[in-house]
Amino acid sequence: MLIDHVSDLEASSSQPSSPPPAAGTVRIAGPKPPPTFGQWVNVTAILLIHVGTVIALMRGVTWKLVALAVASYVVRMFAITAGYHRYFSHRSYKTSRAFQLFLGFLGTTAVQKGPLWWASTHRVHHRFSDTERDVHSPLQRGFWYSHMGWWLGREHEHTDLEKVPDFAAYPELRWLDRNHIVGPAVLIAGLWLAGGYDAFLWGFVVSTCALMHGTFTINSLAHVIGRRRYATTDTSRNNFVLALITLGEGWHNNHHHYMNSANQGFFWWEIDISYYVLRALESVSLIWDVRRPPAQVLRRNLLSEVGERAPLLLKPKKQKTREFSSPVPTPAPHVTQHTAS
């Protein structure tokens, strides 16, 4: 069965984002509810991942174990960047129903929940980028919240299927999204059977720790550090180092300028490893209709030509004060006049 979607994400993010709630909105504060079971699981898992990384380093490092961790990192980073992000979130290419399911399953091994959850939250980020309703804007909520705090929050715990009606129509994807723990369990079992405890520590624990922080740097740093080519209404930036870490996601200003593109490195010198793999998959017809930015998009809304448009980056205009050349005259004293009788 072939999948032929009609994109509803065509508009470039250089268009103004939806406005945040009105300034006069009244918010009633109440007692903060206790953490849910899911939140406790997420916090515990993150702590164990970091503790396990320390244990792995203390047990000793070998080139084979490092190579295993790197290989696991690269494959799963590709699953997030080319699968969860560029396919499920932005539909930048088409594929078969079987390969779509494979991409979703491979993405779950990265321990970043299911493909429908990931895509639904990411679409919210693009719709309200850098406003109060953004999922993880560092300009609104600070570094730690945008890096990891939002991930642990109650408000982003469940999948909003209304945000992804295109993919929610597939029952196998809904099942995979609900049972996203199956992917990590299969990976852990395979590593343990193939190489024992150390293979598990390096192929899963160390790799997952690096993968998690590598992915989250796009949320926390790619709107703060780097250069801007396009005058998007958000604060997205291009960052070469982040592009290397995330196989091409660091060209974030490019992406927010034209989010439906399969390549985020728009020019040959912008390294985008995920896109190179997608080109290889296209050459063997595993994927097709790969979307790339048209020539006019590459030349549109250049910051050097139109100026800055991001509200958070615009400098507030100074109010001019009126100067007087002479002091304000004081009123004349009241004089009482007497008339002759």
XYZ file of C-alpha atoms in Angstrom:
341
model
C 0.000 0.000 0.000
C 1.418 3.376 -1.017
C 1.046 6.443 1.136
C 0.173 9.730 -0.556
C -0.318 12.572 1.903
C -1.421 16.107 1.122
C 0.731 18.390 3.217
C -0.883 20.916 5.520
C 2.473 22.186 6.693
C 3.426 23.878 3.418
C 3.657 27.387 4.772
C 7.118 28.566 5.698
C 7.656 29.644 9.264
C 8.702 33.002 7.951
C 4.971 33.617 8.063
C 3.819 35.092 11.387
C 3.062 32.499 14.051
C -0.347 32.281 15.674
C -0.628 34.902 18.401
C -0.270 33.913 22.057
C -3.199 34.250 24.425
C -4.412 37.765 25.114
C -2.434 39.711 27.668
C -5.500 40.225 29.806
C -6.149 36.499 30.313
C -6.834 35.720 33.972
C -5.095 32.616 35.333
C -6.204 31.155 38.636
C -3.401 29.444 40.544
C -4.256 26.395 42.616
C -2.386 23.700 44.490
C 0.148 21.927 42.293
C -0.906 18.308 41.670
C 1.567 15.560 42.617
C 3.648 13.916 39.859
C 1.915 11.195 37.902
C 3.202 7.639 37.631
C 4.479 8.392 34.135
C 6.451 11.378 35.395
C 8.064 9.270 38.111
C 9.005 6.652 35.511
C 10.591 9.291 33.251
C 12.592 10.876 36.070
C 13.769 7.478 37.348
C 14.753 6.336 33.848
C 16.793 9.488 33.198
C 18.599 9.134 36.531
C 19.381 5.475 35.825
C 20.688 6.329 32.351
C 23.183 8.778 33.846
C 24.181 6.451 36.693
C 24.630 3.635 34.186
C 26.880 5.841 32.050
C 29.160 6.449 35.045
C 29.229 2.714 35.786
C 30.159 1.964 32.160
C 33.095 4.397 32.302
C 34.285 2.959 35.608
C 34.248 -0.592 34.221
C 36.695 0.419 31.514
C 36.661 1.657 27.930
C 37.622 -0.306 24.832
C 37.540 0.671 21.190
C 34.981 -2.027 20.433
C 32.617 -0.725 23.101
C 33.045 2.871 21.923
C 32.392 1.772 18.327
C 29.240 -0.024 19.482
C 28.008 3.085 21.304
C 28.719 5.309 18.287
C 26.967 2.933 15.885
C 23.914 2.734 18.142
C 23.917 6.519 18.480
C 24.113 7.200 14.734
C 21.419 4.706 13.740
C 18.983 5.940 16.370
C 19.782 9.608 15.737
C 18.919 8.986 12.094
C 15.661 7.376 13.211
C 14.790 10.541 15.151
C 15.957 13.110 12.600
C 14.889 11.445 9.349
C 11.982 9.420 10.772
C 10.312 11.134 13.714
C 11.208 14.645 12.582
C 11.392 14.946 8.821
C 8.829 12.236 8.020
C 6.281 11.967 10.836
C 6.398 15.630 11.871
C 6.827 17.321 8.483
C 6.128 14.671 5.819
C 9.103 15.744 3.741
C 9.005 12.544 1.664
C 6.712 9.583 0.960
C 7.226 5.897 1.570
C 5.399 2.591 1.835
C 3.245 1.612 4.778
C 5.729 -1.121 5.722
C 8.774 1.171 5.705
C 6.763 3.788 7.573
C 6.189 1.255 10.359
C 9.873 0.321 10.319
C 10.883 3.968 10.727
C 8.461 4.326 13.616
C 9.735 1.189 15.357
C 13.370 2.206 14.883
C 12.539 5.598 16.364
C 11.097 4.047 19.519
C 14.491 2.463 20.275
C 15.787 6.012 20.916
C 13.567 6.130 24.033
C 11.833 9.363 23.011
C 8.313 7.927 23.184
C 6.253 7.058 20.127
C 6.212 8.633 16.652
C 2.717 10.127 17.055
C 3.602 11.711 20.406
C 6.856 13.106 19.020
C 5.230 14.523 15.890
C 2.254 16.018 17.731
C 4.406 17.936 20.218
C 6.797 19.077 17.510
C 3.984 20.475 15.384
C 2.912 22.550 18.379
C 6.479 23.880 18.619
C 6.368 25.080 15.027
C 2.916 26.585 15.278
C 3.767 28.656 18.357
C 7.533 28.877 18.063
C 9.077 31.131 20.734
C 5.712 32.320 22.036
C 4.273 31.527 25.453
C 2.553 28.476 23.970
C 5.758 26.976 22.582
C 6.574 23.522 23.962
C 10.218 24.249 24.724
C 11.332 27.807 23.987
C 14.534 28.719 25.869
C 13.671 32.397 25.435
C 10.401 31.899 27.316
C 11.269 29.270 29.947
C 15.071 29.122 30.181
C 17.747 26.566 29.303
C 16.881 23.658 31.604
C 13.173 23.660 30.893
C 13.730 23.761 27.130
C 16.440 21.096 27.352
C 14.689 18.556 29.556
C 12.091 20.044 31.904
C 9.326 20.130 29.295
C 9.907 16.414 28.687
C 9.085 15.657 32.322
C 6.044 17.932 32.508
C 2.494 16.732 33.000
C 1.140 18.863 30.145
C 3.176 16.957 27.530
C 2.702 13.462 28.914
C 0.049 12.122 26.532
C -0.285 11.990 22.746
C -2.699 14.451 21.152
C -3.945 12.461 18.148
C -5.841 15.490 16.846
C -2.475 17.057 16.006
C -1.509 14.083 13.799
C -4.698 12.911 12.051
C -2.689 11.915 8.966
C -0.720 9.211 10.801
C -3.237 8.460 13.545
C -5.339 6.827 10.819
C -2.977 3.823 10.887
C -3.829 1.349 13.676
C -0.320 -0.115 13.714
C 1.148 3.328 14.412
C -1.335 3.946 17.215
C -0.369 0.588 18.736
C 3.331 1.395 18.400
C 2.808 4.791 19.991
C 0.987 3.263 22.988
C 3.589 0.505 23.343
C 6.714 2.506 22.578
C 8.619 0.610 25.289
C 8.726 -2.453 23.000
C 11.472 -0.948 20.830
C 13.934 -0.286 23.689
C 13.159 -3.722 25.169
C 14.029 -5.448 21.881
C 17.247 -3.434 21.566
C 18.306 -4.210 25.143
C 17.616 -7.922 24.693
C 19.571 -8.048 21.445
C 22.593 -6.260 22.892
C 22.627 -8.447 26.009
C 22.438 -11.655 23.992
C 25.144 -10.469 21.583
C 27.686 -9.058 24.028
C 26.494 -9.302 27.623
C 26.412 -6.621 30.289
C 29.052 -4.334 28.771
C 27.334 -4.401 25.368
C 24.117 -3.341 27.095
C 25.888 -0.555 28.992
C 27.611 0.916 25.935
C 25.202 0.011 23.146
C 22.159 1.220 25.057
C 22.896 3.167 28.241
C 25.874 5.318 27.193
C 24.510 5.725 23.678
C 21.055 6.721 24.926
C 22.511 9.281 27.337
C 24.450 10.940 24.504
C 21.493 10.637 22.135
C 19.104 12.266 24.577
C 21.317 15.273 25.254
C 22.320 15.539 21.596
C 18.695 15.718 20.472
C 17.671 18.115 23.230
C 20.414 20.613 22.323
C 18.295 21.593 19.322
C 15.535 22.669 21.715
C 17.788 24.440 24.215
C 20.663 25.828 22.113
C 19.568 26.106 18.464
C 17.413 29.132 19.336
C 20.242 30.788 21.283
C 23.653 30.068 19.736
C 24.446 30.397 16.041
C 23.802 32.588 13.027
C 20.588 33.582 11.296
C 20.301 33.618 7.504
C 16.535 34.014 7.195
C 14.199 36.493 8.881
C 11.891 33.993 10.551
C 9.508 35.238 13.236
C 11.178 32.956 15.808
C 14.780 32.977 17.078
C 16.038 29.843 15.282
C 19.732 29.752 14.342
C 22.142 27.722 12.234
C 24.906 25.999 14.192
C 27.629 23.871 12.564
C 28.559 21.986 15.752
C 24.949 21.074 16.508
C 24.555 19.928 12.904
C 27.432 17.475 13.371
C 26.043 16.183 16.666
C 22.540 15.651 15.276
C 23.325 14.542 11.707
C 22.048 17.792 10.201
C 19.425 19.173 12.588
C 21.666 22.072 13.577
C 20.716 24.035 10.451
C 17.719 25.122 12.450
C 17.154 28.556 10.953
C 16.995 26.928 7.519
C 14.461 24.454 8.862
C 12.186 27.083 10.406
C 12.367 29.044 7.158
C 11.103 26.064 5.130
C 10.137 23.228 7.458
C 8.849 20.764 4.841
C 12.257 20.212 3.263
C 13.957 16.814 3.636
C 17.327 18.567 3.647
C 18.025 21.063 6.394
C 21.474 21.864 5.073
C 20.424 23.995 2.114
C 23.879 24.388 0.564
C 26.664 21.899 -0.185
C 28.874 23.148 2.646
C 26.134 22.591 5.246
C 26.714 18.994 6.338
C 23.455 17.038 6.655
C 24.167 13.330 7.114
C 20.518 12.363 7.575
C 19.724 13.867 4.184
C 22.593 11.976 2.542
C 21.077 8.718 3.814
C 17.644 9.789 2.588
C 19.119 10.382 -0.869
C 20.518 6.843 -0.816
C 17.115 5.461 0.184
C 15.557 7.496 -2.620
C 17.974 5.996 -5.132
C 16.738 2.472 -4.320
C 13.073 3.588 -4.283
C 12.460 2.970 -0.571
C 11.303 6.586 -0.381
C 10.159 9.002 -3.066
C 8.804 12.509 -3.695
C 11.576 13.878 -1.517
C 10.885 17.559 -0.922
C 13.624 20.148 -1.277
C 13.483 23.950 -1.012
C 12.678 25.674 -4.328
C 15.173 28.216 -5.606
C 12.888 31.140 -4.761
C 12.618 29.924 -1.150
C 16.385 29.995 -0.782
C 16.404 33.667 -1.775
C 13.294 34.740 0.125
C 13.315 36.673 3.427
C 17.075 36.906 3.680
C 17.944 38.708 6.883
C 20.519 40.827 5.071
C 17.794 42.183 2.790
C 14.617 42.457 4.854
C 16.002 42.908 8.370
C 15.151 41.129 11.607
C 11.550 40.059 12.211
C 11.713 37.936 15.352
C 9.903 39.896 18.106
C 12.268 38.561 20.790
C 15.304 39.743 18.825
C 14.042 43.172 17.821
C 15.503 45.962 19.911
C 12.811 48.102 21.535
C 12.632 51.589 20.121
C 13.684 54.356 22.458
C 10.986 56.907 23.208
C 11.997 60.421 22.279
C 11.563 63.078 24.961
C 10.589 66.598 23.947
C 13.077 69.286 24.910
C 12.207 72.929 25.599
C 14.562 75.813 24.853
C 13.197 77.936 27.678
C 11.710 77.147 31.056
C 7.938 76.893 31.358
C 6.657 80.337 32.324
C 5.073 80.594 35.743
C 1.612 82.147 35.973
C 1.423 85.808 36.926
C 0.315 86.554 40.487
C -3.324 87.425 40.936
C -3.850 91.169 41.292
C -6.906 92.492 43.080
C -8.310 95.599 41.451
C -10.273 98.222 43.411
C -12.809 100.446 41.794
C -13.486 103.971 42.980
C -16.695 104.446 44.889
